[in-house]
Amino acid sequence: MSQSELETLRGRVDELNSEILKLINERAVVVQEIGRVKEKSGVNRYDPLRERTMLDLLKESNHGPLPQSTVEHIFKEIFKTALELQVDDQKKALLV
Amino acid sequence: MSQSELETLRGRVDELNSEILKLINERAVVVQEIGRVKEKSGVNRYDPLRERTMLDLLKESNHGPLPQSTVEHIFKEIFKTALELQVDDQKKALLV
């Protein structure tokens, strides 16, 4: 094994991890904003149809190597997380 | 609620979903390549220390809004996925 080859590949993985984290956080900020817009109009935050639409779009644009089932699994985790942040927001608002 | 405001925000979420998916797939390709490099030298693929280092790096660079526990949870899912793809690769190699 070329040790330097392995180090180069690992460096690339670290860069990608960092970019993915940045985007997931950015996504959470936008979803929090959506929560606030919905809050103002008394619309229910959780929208299973919207979640389905997002998953369908993702699976259409997935060219691998991740299998569709994995894409669905990872993104459901990401969706759940963002919803939890919205709920935290709501609780804070109630305490003000 | 401004319907167009909601649509704009949702459009941004779709863009971010798509970018995140692209990067997670790109990460999987690099991890598959790491698996092949390790395979050639008979090194064990799963390296819990490396996984710990990646998680520490991610948590250091996480400025939220995602809490650290969520970052750890989502990335463990991403790591697991990439490892499963490596195992698939190995099985295919054995069948050749």
mmCIF file with all atom_site columns, N, CA and C in Angstrom, chain A residues 1-2 5-6 8-10 12-13 65, chain B residues 25-41 45 82 85-86 89:
data_model
loop_
_atom_site.group_PDB
_atom_site.id
_atom_site.type_symbol
_atom_site.label_atom_id
_atom_site.label_alt_id
_atom_site.label_comp_id
_atom_site.label_asym_id
_atom_site.label_entity_id
_atom_site.label_seq_id
_atom_site.pdbx_PDB_ins_code
_atom_site.Cartn_x
_atom_site.Cartn_y
_atom_site.Cartn_z
_atom_site.occupancy
_atom_site.B_iso_or_equiv
_atom_site.pdbx_formal_charge
_atom_site.auth_seq_id
_atom_site.auth_comp_id
_atom_site.auth_asym_id
_atom_site.auth_atom_id
_atom_site.pdbx_PDB_model_num
ATOM 1  N N  . MET A 1 1  ? 0.846   -1.199 0.000  1.00 0.00 ? 1  MET A N  1
ATOM 2  C CA . MET A 1 1  ? 0.000   0.000  0.000  1.00 0.00 ? 1  MET A CA 1
ATOM 3  C C  . MET A 1 1  ? 0.875   1.241  0.000  1.00 0.00 ? 1  MET A C  1
ATOM 4  N N  . SER A 1 2  ? 0.476   2.196  -0.816 1.00 0.00 ? 2  SER A N  1
ATOM 5  C CA . SER A 1 2  ? 1.158   3.468  -0.746 1.00 0.00 ? 2  SER A CA 1
ATOM 6  C C  . SER A 1 2  ? 0.530   4.264  0.394  1.00 0.00 ? 2  SER A C  1
ATOM 7  N N  . GLU A 1 5  ? -0.798  7.567  -0.679 1.00 0.00 ? 5  GLU A N  1
ATOM 8  C CA . GLU A 1 5  ? -2.051  7.451  -1.442 1.00 0.00 ? 5  GLU A CA 1
ATOM 9  C C  . GLU A 1 5  ? -3.234  7.406  -0.462 1.00 0.00 ? 5  GLU A C  1
ATOM 10 N N  . LEU A 1 6  ? -3.060  6.599  0.583  1.00 0.00 ? 6  LEU A N  1
ATOM 11 C CA . LEU A 1 6  ? -4.103  6.472  1.599  1.00 0.00 ? 6  LEU A CA 1
ATOM 12 C C  . LEU A 1 6  ? -4.332  7.814  2.292  1.00 0.00 ? 6  LEU A C  1
ATOM 13 N N  . THR A 1 8  ? -3.790  10.813 1.114  1.00 0.00 ? 8  THR A N  1
ATOM 14 C CA . THR A 1 8  ? -4.451  11.735 0.177  1.00 0.00 ? 8  THR A CA 1
ATOM 15 C C  . THR A 1 8  ? -5.951  11.455 0.139  1.00 0.00 ? 8  THR A C  1
ATOM 16 N N  . LEU A 1 9  ? -6.303  10.162 0.047  1.00 0.00 ? 9  LEU A N  1
ATOM 17 C CA . LEU A 1 9  ? -7.723  9.798  -0.017 1.00 0.00 ? 9  LEU A CA 1
ATOM 18 C C  . LEU A 1 9  ? -8.429  10.174 1.293  1.00 0.00 ? 9  LEU A C  1
ATOM 19 N N  . ARG A 1 10 ? -7.756  9.951  2.400  1.00 0.00 ? 10 ARG A N  1
ATOM 20 C CA . ARG A 1 10 ? -8.366  10.302 3.685  1.00 0.00 ? 10 ARG A CA 1
ATOM 21 C C  . ARG A 1 10 ? -8.549  11.814 3.817  1.00 0.00 ? 10 ARG A C  1
ATOM 22 N N  . ARG A 1 12 ? -9.180  13.791 1.404  1.00 0.00 ? 12 ARG A N  1
ATOM 23 C CA . ARG A 1 12 ? -10.345 14.116 0.585  1.00 0.00 ? 12 ARG A CA 1
ATOM 24 C C  . ARG A 1 12 ? -11.643 13.790 1.347  1.00 0.00 ? 12 ARG A C  1
ATOM 25 N N  . VAL A 1 13 ? -11.652 12.654 2.058  1.00 0.00 ? 13 VAL A N  1
ATOM 26 C CA . VAL A 1 13 ? -12.835 12.294 2.854  1.00 0.00 ? 13 VAL A CA 1
ATOM 27 C C  . VAL A 1 13 ? -13.087 13.360 3.924  1.00 0.00 ? 13 VAL A C  1
ATOM 28 N N  . PRO A 1 65 ? -22.748 5.810  -6.085 1.00 0.00 ? 65 PRO A N  1
ATOM 29 C CA . PRO A 1 65 ? -22.930 4.379  -5.792 1.00 0.00 ? 65 PRO A CA 1
ATOM 30 C C  . PRO A 1 65 ? -23.925 4.062  -4.659 1.00 0.00 ? 65 PRO A C  1
ATOM 31 N N  . ASN B 1 25 ? -22.465 10.757 -2.144 1.00 0.00 ? 25 ASN B N  1
ATOM 32 C CA . ASN B 1 25 ? -22.069 9.771  -3.163 1.00 0.00 ? 25 ASN B CA 1
ATOM 33 C C  . ASN B 1 25 ? -20.585 9.900  -3.503 1.00 0.00 ? 25 ASN B C  1
ATOM 34 N N  . GLU B 1 26 ? -20.112 11.146 -3.611 1.00 0.00 ? 26 GLU B N  1
ATOM 35 C CA . GLU B 1 26 ? -18.701 11.370 -3.926 1.00 0.00 ? 26 GLU B CA 1
ATOM 36 C C  . GLU B 1 26 ? -17.837 10.783 -2.803 1.00 0.00 ? 26 GLU B C  1
ATOM 37 N N  . ARG B 1 27 ? -18.277 11.000 -1.558 1.00 0.00 ? 27 ARG B N  1
ATOM 38 C CA . ARG B 1 27 ? -17.573 10.440 -0.393 1.00 0.00 ? 27 ARG B CA 1
ATOM 39 C C  . ARG B 1 27 ? -17.534 8.910  -0.467 1.00 0.00 ? 27 ARG B C  1
ATOM 40 N N  . ALA B 1 28 ? -18.638 8.309  -0.871 1.00 0.00 ? 28 ALA B N  1
ATOM 41 C CA . ALA B 1 28 ? -18.701 6.844  -0.963 1.00 0.00 ? 28 ALA B CA 1
ATOM 42 C C  . ALA B 1 28 ? -17.699 6.320  -2.003 1.00 0.00 ? 28 ALA B C  1
ATOM 43 N N  . VAL B 1 29 ? -17.550 7.056  -3.098 1.00 0.00 ? 29 VAL B N  1
ATOM 44 C CA . VAL B 1 29 ? -16.591 6.641  -4.138 1.00 0.00 ? 29 VAL B CA 1
ATOM 45 C C  . VAL B 1 29 ? -15.163 6.655  -3.572 1.00 0.00 ? 29 VAL B C  1
ATOM 46 N N  . VAL B 1 30 ? -14.834 7.720  -2.839 1.00 0.00 ? 30 VAL B N  1
ATOM 47 C CA . VAL B 1 30 ? -13.475 7.816  -2.262 1.00 0.00 ? 30 VAL B CA 1
ATOM 48 C C  . VAL B 1 30 ? -13.257 6.699  -1.230 1.00 0.00 ? 30 VAL B C  1
ATOM 49 N N  . VAL B 1 31 ? -14.295 6.416  -0.432 1.00 0.00 ? 31 VAL B N  1
ATOM 50 C CA . VAL B 1 31 ? -14.156 5.355  0.582  1.00 0.00 ? 31 VAL B CA 1
ATOM 51 C C  . VAL B 1 31 ? -14.001 3.988  -0.096 1.00 0.00 ? 31 VAL B C  1
ATOM 52 N N  . GLN B 1 32 ? -14.693 3.784  -1.217 1.00 0.00 ? 32 GLN B N  1
ATOM 53 C CA . GLN B 1 32 ? -14.511 2.526  -1.968 1.00 0.00 ? 32 GLN B CA 1
ATOM 54 C C  . GLN B 1 32 ? -13.052 2.409  -2.440 1.00 0.00 ? 32 GLN B C  1
ATOM 55 N N  . GLU B 1 33 ? -12.510 3.527  -2.893 1.00 0.00 ? 33 GLU B N  1
ATOM 56 C CA . GLU B 1 33 ? -11.130 3.557  -3.370 1.00 0.00 ? 33 GLU B CA 1
ATOM 57 C C  . GLU B 1 33 ? -10.170 3.235  -2.201 1.00 0.00 ? 33 GLU B C  1
ATOM 58 N N  . ILE B 1 34 ? -10.454 3.804  -1.030 1.00 0.00 ? 34 ILE B N  1
ATOM 59 C CA . ILE B 1 34 ? -9.638  3.491  0.160  1.00 0.00 ? 34 ILE B CA 1
ATOM 60 C C  . ILE B 1 34 ? -9.700  1.985  0.451  1.00 0.00 ? 34 ILE B C  1
ATOM 61 N N  . GLY B 1 35 ? -10.906 1.409  0.315  1.00 0.00 ? 35 GLY B N  1
ATOM 62 C CA . GLY B 1 35 ? -11.073 -0.031 0.533  1.00 0.00 ? 35 GLY B CA 1
ATOM 63 C C  . GLY B 1 35 ? -10.191 -0.844 -0.405 1.00 0.00 ? 35 GLY B C  1
ATOM 64 N N  . ARG B 1 36 ? -10.106 -0.390 -1.673 1.00 0.00 ? 36 ARG B N  1
ATOM 65 C CA . ARG B 1 36 ? -9.285  -1.122 -2.656 1.00 0.00 ? 36 ARG B CA 1
ATOM 66 C C  . ARG B 1 36 ? -7.800  -1.011 -2.323 1.00 0.00 ? 36 ARG B C  1
ATOM 67 N N  . VAL B 1 37 ? -7.388  0.196  -1.905 1.00 0.00 ? 37 VAL B N  1
ATOM 68 C CA . VAL B 1 37 ? -5.975  0.395  -1.532 1.00 0.00 ? 37 VAL B CA 1
ATOM 69 C C  . VAL B 1 37 ? -5.631  -0.503 -0.341 1.00 0.00 ? 37 VAL B C  1
ATOM 70 N N  . LYS B 1 38 ? -6.531  -0.557 0.653  1.00 0.00 ? 38 LYS B N  1
ATOM 71 C CA . LYS B 1 38 ? -6.274  -1.393 1.830  1.00 0.00 ? 38 LYS B CA 1
ATOM 72 C C  . LYS B 1 38 ? -6.291  -2.876 1.467  1.00 0.00 ? 38 LYS B C  1
ATOM 73 N N  . GLU B 1 39 ? -7.232  -3.241 0.602  1.00 0.00 ? 39 GLU B N  1
ATOM 74 C CA . GLU B 1 39 ? -7.375  -4.630 0.141  1.00 0.00 ? 39 GLU B CA 1
ATOM 75 C C  . GLU B 1 39 ? -6.050  -5.149 -0.422 1.00 0.00 ? 39 GLU B C  1
ATOM 76 N N  . LYS B 1 40 ? -5.439  -4.328 -1.278 1.00 0.00 ? 40 LYS B N  1
ATOM 77 C CA . LYS B 1 40 ? -4.199  -4.724 -1.939 1.00 0.00 ? 40 LYS B CA 1
ATOM 78 C C  . LYS B 1 40 ? -3.111  -5.063 -0.931 1.00 0.00 ? 40 LYS B C  1
ATOM 79 N N  . SER B 1 41 ? -3.165  -4.378 0.232  1.00 0.00 ? 41 SER B N  1
ATOM 80 C CA . SER B 1 41 ? -2.102  -4.586 1.213  1.00 0.00 ? 41 SER B CA 1
ATOM 81 C C  . SER B 1 41 ? -2.569  -5.451 2.390  1.00 0.00 ? 41 SER B C  1
ATOM 82 N N  . ARG B 1 45 ? -10.211 -3.276 6.791  1.00 0.00 ? 45 ARG B N  1
ATOM 83 C CA . ARG B 1 45 ? -10.920 -2.096 6.309  1.00 0.00 ? 45 ARG B CA 1
ATOM 84 C C  . ARG B 1 45 ? -11.480 -1.234 7.433  1.00 0.00 ? 45 ARG B C  1
ATOM 85 N N  . ALA B 1 82 ? -21.026 3.683  3.799  1.00 0.00 ? 82 ALA B N  1
ATOM 86 C CA . ALA B 1 82 ? -19.852 3.589  2.943  1.00 0.00 ? 82 ALA B CA 1
ATOM 87 C C  . ALA B 1 82 ? -19.139 2.260  3.204  1.00 0.00 ? 82 ALA B C  1
ATOM 88 N N  . LEU B 1 85 ? -20.790 -0.517 1.343  1.00 0.00 ? 85 LEU B N  1
ATOM 89 C CA . LEU B 1 85 ? -20.413 -0.541 -0.081 1.00 0.00 ? 85 LEU B CA 1
ATOM 90 C C  . LEU B 1 85 ? -19.057 -1.217 -0.279 1.00 0.00 ? 85 LEU B C  1
ATOM 91 N N  . GLN B 1 86 ? -18.134 -0.981 0.680  1.00 0.00 ? 86 GLN B N  1
ATOM 92 C CA . GLN B 1 86 ? -16.819 -1.649 0.595  1.00 0.00 ? 86 GLN B CA 1
ATOM 93 C C  . GLN B 1 86 ? -16.989 -3.163 0.668  1.00 0.00 ? 86 GLN B C  1
ATOM 94 N N  . ASP B 1 89 ? -18.118 -4.539 -2.548 1.00 0.00 ? 89 ASP B N  1
ATOM 95 C CA . ASP B 1 89 ? -16.975 -4.590 -3.462 1.00 0.00 ? 89 ASP B CA 1
ATOM 96 C C  . ASP B 1 89 ? -16.165 -5.857 -3.250 1.00 0.00 ? 89 ASP B C  1
#
